[in-house]
Amino acid sequence: MLARLQDLYPKLIDLSLGRLETLLARLGHPERHLPPVVHVAGTNGKGSTCANLRAIGEAAGWRVHVMTSPHLVDVTERFRVAGKLVDEDTLVRVLEEIERVNDGAPITVFEVLTAAGFLLFSRVPADLVILEVGLGGRLDATNVVPKPAVCVITPVSIDHQAFLGETLDVIAGEKAGIIKPGVPVVSAVQDDVALEVIQARAAEKDAPLRVLGRDVTFAETAHGLSYRDAAGDLSLPAPGLKGPHQAGNAALAVAALRMSGLPVPEEAYAGIAATRWPARLQRLEGHLAQLLPEGWELYLDGGHNPGAGEIIGAVMDGWSDRPVHVIAGVKQSKDASGFLSPIVRRAASVQAVSEEGQHMAMTVDEIVAASGGVALAGPTIREALARLAREGGDPARVLICGSLYLAGVALAQDGWVAE
């Protein structure tokens, strides 16, 4: 089905709203008949922030629709309908309906999937929609939603330069393009350049803006997370997602719902403790983990740009109790050197991999070069793990990272199934 749709418009990425707006009009404008929407853009942390939003909503007893991208193993992962992943038969029926209505007009696969999400969500009652931007914001297909309850901008950094621009201010302008007139906005802690652009866009749209680190403060404590904004203080449990950066993602989700005007019970914010999201410092304990010596730990992270590399580096600093071995695979067109630099200098070893079925994978030789010649050729996850097992030694941690597409391959090999 998706391959057939790809034939209608084979260009991989073409940021535009016109094609989708025409299709949605033919479908009866489902994007105008949704529960309250939280629209999430940014460079890093979008998926984790969406997962925290969902956890809070479900802790409130709400039925929550979620649309995220990309999927890791199966396309059904993109759509959670009233709390449950869409089943394949339902999704196929919706895609076939869209194909009939579109009647052969040019359309991208992401636009079709976005339309599918809107149709699914408009037909099943719910209390909240969490909508993750696919790429950028201003011209992303999700930006057809006319008036979200709140807009969220996660940390902005350099990524997707070929589509969004070469400089941080231009990229921030694309992310800030989701801001709508009068709709409240919450921003993560940002570089000054990015924040200036976001503030200007919010002022232009008369959109109330709160910024973490300025209007919203949070800090990790011995018991969890302390949080403060204009509505008051909260004492929260530790976030369910691991890593020092996850406190910010959890606080951003809390701030967004506090600013949305939606009736969230205060106790529901403790839902951040139950947040789960794959390929975000996820501990693997299936088939791949069994290839390592007893007592070793295997983790997976989909981070793939320089900002994510810095975050992973900070995580590795907190893992100083044992060696960390890195297995890295990177997507073509990414700044592999920028991503790997903070990781390589902290790692006990680095192996470069490129898996069959890994979408647009950078070659092993290119990754080795980007590591400054430090990395060894894996050249696959299983072979890299086997090398570490042969070499043995004291218990260590192994981190597979560099690409969400590599993460999808790793999860499939480990036997993971989305729930």
Coordinates of C-alpha atoms in Angstrom, one line a residue:
M1 CA 0.0 0.0 0.0
L2 CA 2.7 2.5 1.0
A3 CA 4.8 1.6 -2.0
R4 CA 1.8 2.2 -4.2
L5 CA 1.3 5.6 -2.7
Q6 CA 5.0 6.4 -3.1
D7 CA 4.6 6.1 -6.8
L8 CA 2.2 9.0 -6.8
Y9 CA 4.9 11.4 -5.7
P10 CA 8.3 9.7 -5.5
K11 CA 10.2 12.7 -4.1
L12 CA 11.2 11.7 -0.6
I13 CA 10.6 15.0 1.1
D14 CA 8.7 18.0 -0.3
L15 CA 7.6 20.4 2.4
S16 CA 4.3 22.0 1.4
L17 CA 0.7 22.3 2.6
G18 CA -1.3 22.7 -0.6
R19 CA -1.5 19.0 -1.6
L20 CA -2.7 17.9 1.8
E21 CA -5.1 20.8 2.1
T22 CA -6.7 19.7 -1.1
L23 CA -7.0 16.1 0.0
L24 CA -8.4 17.0 3.4
A25 CA -11.1 19.1 1.8
R26 CA -12.1 16.1 -0.3
L27 CA -12.2 14.0 2.9
G28 CA -14.5 16.6 4.7
H29 CA -11.7 18.4 6.7
P30 CA -11.2 15.8 9.5
E31 CA -8.4 18.1 10.9
R32 CA -11.2 20.5 11.9
H33 CA -13.1 17.9 13.9
L34 CA -10.5 16.8 16.5
P35 CA -10.4 16.9 20.3
P36 CA -8.1 19.5 21.8
V37 CA -4.6 19.3 20.1
V38 CA -1.1 19.7 21.6
H39 CA 1.2 20.4 18.6
V40 CA 4.9 19.6 19.3
A41 CA 7.8 20.8 17.1
G42 CA 11.5 21.0 17.8
T43 CA 14.8 19.2 17.0
N44 CA 15.5 17.0 20.0
G45 CA 13.1 15.5 22.5
K46 CA 9.8 15.6 20.5
G47 CA 9.1 11.9 21.0
S48 CA 9.9 11.9 24.7
T49 CA 7.8 15.1 25.3
C50 CA 4.9 13.5 23.4
A51 CA 5.3 10.4 25.5
N52 CA 5.2 12.4 28.7
L53 CA 2.1 14.3 27.5
R54 CA 0.4 11.0 26.8
A55 CA 1.3 9.6 30.3
I56 CA -0.1 12.7 32.0
G57 CA -3.3 12.5 29.9
E58 CA -3.8 8.9 30.6
A59 CA -3.1 9.4 34.4
A60 CA -6.0 11.9 34.2
G61 CA -8.2 9.1 32.9
W62 CA -8.4 10.6 29.5
R63 CA -8.7 8.9 26.1
V64 CA -5.6 10.1 24.2
H65 CA -4.9 10.0 20.5
V66 CA -1.2 10.2 19.5
M67 CA 0.5 10.7 16.1
T68 CA 4.3 10.4 16.0
S69 CA 7.0 9.8 13.4
P70 CA 8.9 7.9 12.3
H71 CA 7.9 4.4 13.2
L72 CA 10.6 2.0 14.3
V73 CA 9.4 -1.4 13.3
D74 CA 5.8 -1.1 12.0
V75 CA 3.9 1.8 10.5
T76 CA 1.0 1.2 13.0
E77 CA 3.3 2.6 15.8
R78 CA 2.6 6.1 14.4
F79 CA -1.1 6.0 15.5
R80 CA -2.4 5.5 19.0
V81 CA -6.2 5.8 18.9
A82 CA -7.9 6.4 22.3
G83 CA -4.9 4.8 24.0
K84 CA -4.4 1.8 21.7
L85 CA -2.2 1.3 18.7
V86 CA -4.2 1.2 15.5
D87 CA -4.6 -2.3 14.2
E88 CA -3.3 -3.1 10.7
D89 CA -6.7 -3.9 9.1
T90 CA -8.2 -0.5 10.3
L91 CA -5.2 1.4 9.0
V92 CA -5.3 -0.3 5.6
R93 CA -9.0 0.5 5.2
V94 CA -8.3 4.2 6.0
L95 CA -5.4 4.3 3.6
E96 CA -7.5 2.7 0.8
E97 CA -10.2 5.2 1.5
I98 CA -7.7 8.0 1.1
E99 CA -6.3 6.5 -2.0
R100 CA -9.7 6.4 -3.6
V101 CA -10.5 10.0 -2.6
N102 CA -7.1 11.3 -3.7
D103 CA -7.8 9.7 -7.2
G104 CA -4.2 9.6 -8.3
A105 CA -3.3 13.2 -7.5
P106 CA 0.3 13.9 -6.5
I107 CA 0.8 13.3 -2.8
T108 CA 3.7 12.2 -0.5
V109 CA 3.5 9.2 1.8
F110 CA 3.9 11.4 4.9
E111 CA 0.9 13.5 3.8
V112 CA -1.2 10.4 3.3
L113 CA -0.2 9.1 6.7
T114 CA -1.0 12.5 8.3
A115 CA -4.4 12.5 6.6
A116 CA -4.9 8.9 7.9
G117 CA -4.2 10.1 11.4
F118 CA -6.7 12.9 11.2
L119 CA -9.4 10.5 9.8
L120 CA -8.8 8.0 12.6
F121 CA -8.8 10.6 15.3
S122 CA -11.9 12.4 14.0
R123 CA -13.9 9.2 14.0
V124 CA -13.1 7.9 17.6
P125 CA -14.1 10.0 20.6
A126 CA -11.2 11.2 22.8
D127 CA -10.2 13.9 25.1
L128 CA -6.8 14.9 23.7
V129 CA -4.7 14.7 20.5
I130 CA -0.9 14.8 20.7
L131 CA 0.5 15.7 17.4
E132 CA 4.2 15.5 16.6
V133 CA 5.7 17.5 13.7
G134 CA 7.4 15.3 11.1
L135 CA 10.0 17.8 9.8
G136 CA 10.4 21.5 10.5
G137 CA 7.0 23.0 11.4
R138 CA 6.0 25.8 9.1
L139 CA 5.4 23.7 6.0
D140 CA 5.0 20.3 7.8
A141 CA 1.9 18.4 7.0
T142 CA 0.7 18.5 10.6
N143 CA 0.6 22.3 10.5
V144 CA -2.9 22.3 8.8
V145 CA -4.5 22.0 12.2
P146 CA -6.1 25.4 12.6
K147 CA -6.1 26.1 16.3
P148 CA -4.3 23.8 18.8
A149 CA -4.9 24.1 22.5
V150 CA -1.2 24.7 23.0
C151 CA 2.0 24.6 20.9
V152 CA 5.2 23.2 22.2
I153 CA 8.8 23.7 20.9
T154 CA 11.4 21.3 22.2
P155 CA 15.2 22.2 22.0
V156 CA 16.2 23.5 18.6
S157 CA 19.5 22.6 17.1
I158 CA 21.1 22.1 13.7
D159 CA 19.6 19.2 11.7
H160 CA 18.0 18.6 8.3
Q161 CA 19.9 21.6 6.9
A162 CA 19.0 20.6 3.3
F163 CA 15.3 21.2 4.0
L164 CA 15.3 23.7 6.9
G165 CA 18.3 25.9 6.4
E166 CA 21.9 26.1 7.4
T167 CA 21.7 28.4 10.5
L168 CA 20.1 28.1 13.8
D169 CA 17.9 31.2 13.4
V170 CA 16.5 30.0 10.1
I171 CA 15.8 26.5 11.5
A172 CA 14.2 28.0 14.6
G173 CA 12.0 30.1 12.3
E174 CA 10.7 26.9 10.7
K175 CA 10.0 25.3 14.0
A176 CA 8.2 28.4 15.3
G177 CA 6.0 28.3 12.2
I178 CA 3.6 26.1 14.2
I179 CA 2.7 29.1 16.4
K180 CA -0.9 30.2 15.8
P181 CA -2.7 33.5 16.6
G182 CA -3.6 33.7 20.3
V183 CA -2.6 30.0 20.9
P184 CA -0.3 29.6 24.0
V185 CA 3.2 28.4 23.4
V186 CA 5.7 26.7 25.7
S187 CA 9.4 26.5 24.7
A188 CA 12.1 24.4 26.1
V189 CA 15.4 26.0 27.2
Q190 CA 16.9 27.3 24.0
D191 CA 20.0 28.8 22.6
D192 CA 19.7 32.6 22.7
V193 CA 19.5 32.8 18.9
A194 CA 16.7 30.3 18.7
L195 CA 14.8 31.9 21.6
E196 CA 14.9 35.3 20.0
V197 CA 13.2 33.9 16.9
I198 CA 10.6 32.0 18.9
Q199 CA 9.8 35.1 21.0
A200 CA 9.5 37.3 17.9
R201 CA 7.0 34.8 16.2
A202 CA 5.0 34.5 19.4
A203 CA 4.8 38.3 19.7
E204 CA 3.8 38.6 16.0
K205 CA 0.9 36.1 16.6
D206 CA -0.1 37.6 19.9
A207 CA 0.6 34.1 21.4
P208 CA 1.3 33.9 25.1
L209 CA 4.8 32.4 25.6
R210 CA 6.4 30.6 28.6
V211 CA 10.0 29.5 28.4
L212 CA 11.6 26.8 30.6
G213 CA 14.4 28.3 32.6
R214 CA 12.8 31.7 32.6
D215 CA 9.0 31.5 33.3
V216 CA 9.1 27.8 34.3
T217 CA 11.7 26.4 36.6
F218 CA 12.5 22.8 37.5
A219 CA 15.1 20.8 39.3
E220 CA 15.9 17.2 40.1
T221 CA 15.7 16.4 43.8
A222 CA 16.4 13.4 45.9
H223 CA 12.7 12.5 45.7
G224 CA 12.0 13.4 42.0
L225 CA 11.4 16.7 40.3
S226 CA 10.5 20.1 41.8
Y227 CA 8.5 22.3 39.4
R228 CA 7.3 25.9 39.5
D229 CA 5.4 28.1 37.1
A230 CA 2.9 31.0 37.4
A231 CA 0.2 28.5 38.4
G232 CA 2.2 27.4 41.4
D233 CA 4.5 24.6 42.6
L234 CA 4.4 20.9 42.0
S235 CA 6.4 18.1 43.7
L236 CA 6.7 15.4 41.1
P237 CA 8.2 11.9 40.9
A238 CA 11.3 11.2 38.9
P239 CA 10.6 10.9 35.1
G240 CA 10.1 7.4 33.8
L241 CA 12.5 8.0 30.9
K242 CA 16.2 7.9 31.8
G243 CA 18.9 10.4 31.3
P244 CA 19.6 13.9 32.7
H245 CA 17.9 15.5 29.7
Q246 CA 14.6 13.8 30.5
A247 CA 13.8 16.2 33.4
G248 CA 13.5 19.0 30.8
N249 CA 11.2 16.9 28.5
A250 CA 9.0 16.0 31.4
A251 CA 8.8 19.6 32.7
L252 CA 8.0 20.8 29.2
A253 CA 5.0 18.4 29.0
V254 CA 3.8 19.6 32.4
A255 CA 4.1 23.2 31.4
A256 CA 2.3 22.7 28.1
L257 CA -0.7 21.1 29.8
R258 CA -0.7 23.7 32.6
M259 CA -0.8 26.4 30.0
S260 CA -3.4 24.8 27.7
G261 CA -6.4 25.6 29.8
L262 CA -7.5 21.9 29.7
P263 CA -8.9 20.6 33.0
V264 CA -5.9 18.4 34.1
P265 CA -6.2 17.2 37.7
E266 CA -3.0 18.2 39.6
E267 CA -2.3 14.6 40.7
A268 CA -2.2 13.5 37.0
Y269 CA 1.1 15.2 36.5
A270 CA 2.7 12.4 38.5
G271 CA 2.0 10.3 35.3
I272 CA 5.5 11.3 34.1
A273 CA 6.8 8.5 36.3
A274 CA 5.1 6.0 34.0
T275 CA 6.3 7.4 30.7
R276 CA 7.7 4.9 28.3
W277 CA 9.2 5.5 24.8
P278 CA 11.3 3.2 22.7
A279 CA 14.8 3.9 21.6
R280 CA 15.4 6.6 24.2
L281 CA 18.1 5.1 26.4
Q282 CA 16.0 2.0 26.3
R283 CA 17.4 -1.1 28.1
L284 CA 17.3 -4.1 25.7
E285 CA 16.9 -7.5 27.3
G286 CA 16.0 -9.7 24.4
H287 CA 17.9 -11.6 21.8
L288 CA 20.6 -9.0 21.3
A289 CA 21.3 -8.6 25.0
Q290 CA 21.8 -12.4 25.3
L291 CA 24.8 -12.2 23.0
L292 CA 26.7 -10.3 25.7
P293 CA 28.5 -11.7 28.7
E294 CA 26.6 -12.1 32.0
G295 CA 26.4 -8.8 33.9
W296 CA 26.7 -6.6 30.9
E297 CA 23.9 -4.1 30.0
L298 CA 22.7 -3.2 26.5
Y299 CA 21.0 0.2 25.7
L300 CA 19.5 1.7 22.6
D301 CA 19.1 5.4 21.7
G302 CA 17.9 7.0 18.5
G303 CA 19.7 10.3 18.9
H304 CA 21.3 11.3 15.6
N305 CA 22.4 15.0 15.5
P306 CA 25.1 17.0 17.3
G307 CA 22.7 18.1 20.0
A308 CA 21.8 14.5 20.7
G309 CA 25.5 13.6 20.7
E310 CA 26.1 16.1 23.5
I311 CA 23.1 14.6 25.5
I312 CA 24.5 11.1 25.1
G313 CA 27.9 12.3 26.2
A314 CA 26.3 13.7 29.4
V315 CA 24.6 10.4 29.9
M316 CA 28.0 8.6 29.5
D317 CA 29.5 10.8 32.1
G318 CA 26.9 9.5 34.5
W319 CA 27.9 5.9 33.6
S320 CA 31.4 6.3 35.0
D321 CA 31.0 3.2 37.2
R322 CA 31.8 0.9 34.2
P323 CA 33.2 1.1 30.6
V324 CA 30.8 2.1 27.8
H325 CA 31.2 0.5 24.4
V326 CA 29.4 2.3 21.5
I327 CA 27.9 0.7 18.4
A328 CA 27.0 3.6 16.0
G329 CA 25.1 3.7 12.7
V330 CA 24.2 7.0 11.1
K331 CA 21.8 8.1 8.4
Q332 CA 23.2 9.6 5.2
S333 CA 23.2 13.4 5.1
K334 CA 23.6 13.6 8.9
D335 CA 26.5 15.4 10.6
A336 CA 28.2 12.2 11.7
S337 CA 31.3 14.0 13.0
G338 CA 29.3 16.4 15.1
F339 CA 27.2 13.6 16.5
L340 CA 30.1 11.3 17.3
S341 CA 32.6 13.8 18.6
P342 CA 31.3 14.0 22.2
I343 CA 30.7 10.3 22.3
V344 CA 34.0 9.0 20.9
R345 CA 36.1 10.8 23.5
R346 CA 34.1 9.1 26.3
A347 CA 33.8 5.6 24.9
A348 CA 35.9 2.6 25.8
S349 CA 35.4 1.5 22.1
V350 CA 33.4 2.5 19.1
Q351 CA 32.2 0.2 16.3
A352 CA 30.6 1.5 13.1
V353 CA 27.7 -0.5 11.6
S354 CA 25.4 -0.4 8.6
E355 CA 22.5 -2.9 8.6
E356 CA 20.6 -4.3 5.7
G357 CA 17.2 -2.7 5.8
Q358 CA 18.5 0.4 7.6
H359 CA 17.0 3.2 5.6
M360 CA 19.6 5.5 3.9
A361 CA 22.4 4.1 6.0
M362 CA 25.8 5.8 5.9
T363 CA 28.5 3.4 5.0
V364 CA 30.8 1.9 7.6
D365 CA 33.8 3.5 6.1
E366 CA 32.2 6.9 6.2
I367 CA 31.3 6.5 9.9
V368 CA 34.9 5.4 10.7
A369 CA 36.2 8.5 8.9
A370 CA 33.7 10.7 10.8
S371 CA 35.0 9.2 14.1
G372 CA 38.4 10.4 13.2
G373 CA 39.5 6.9 12.5
V374 CA 38.8 5.7 16.1
A375 CA 35.9 3.4 15.2
L376 CA 36.3 -0.2 14.1
A377 CA 34.1 -1.7 11.4
G378 CA 31.3 -3.7 13.1
P379 CA 30.1 -4.0 10.5
T380 CA 26.7 -5.2 11.8
I381 CA 25.1 -5.0 15.3
R382 CA 25.4 -8.8 15.9
E383 CA 29.0 -8.9 14.7
A384 CA 29.9 -5.9 16.9
L385 CA 28.3 -7.5 19.9
A386 CA 30.0 -10.8 19.2
R387 CA 33.4 -9.0 19.1
L388 CA 32.7 -7.5 22.6
A389 CA 31.7 -10.9 23.9
R390 CA 34.9 -12.5 22.7
E391 CA 37.0 -9.8 24.2
G392 CA 35.1 -10.0 27.5
G393 CA 36.4 -8.2 30.5
D394 CA 34.6 -6.7 33.5
P395 CA 30.9 -5.9 33.2
A396 CA 30.3 -3.0 30.9
R397 CA 27.5 -1.1 29.2
V398 CA 26.9 -1.2 25.4
L399 CA 25.1 1.6 23.7
I400 CA 23.6 1.3 20.1
C401 CA 23.0 4.7 18.7
G402 CA 23.1 7.1 15.8
S403 CA 19.8 6.7 13.9
L404 CA 16.1 6.0 14.5
Y405 CA 16.3 3.7 11.5
L406 CA 19.1 1.7 13.1
A407 CA 17.1 1.6 16.3
G408 CA 14.2 0.1 14.4
V409 CA 16.5 -2.7 13.0
A410 CA 17.9 -3.3 16.5
L411 CA 14.5 -3.5 18.1
A412 CA 13.3 -6.0 15.4
Q413 CA 16.4 -8.1 16.0
D414 CA 15.9 -8.0 19.8
G415 CA 12.3 -9.2 19.5
W416 CA 10.6 -6.0 20.7
V417 CA 6.9 -5.5 20.0
A418 CA 5.1 -2.2 20.3
E419 CA 2.3 -2.1 22.8

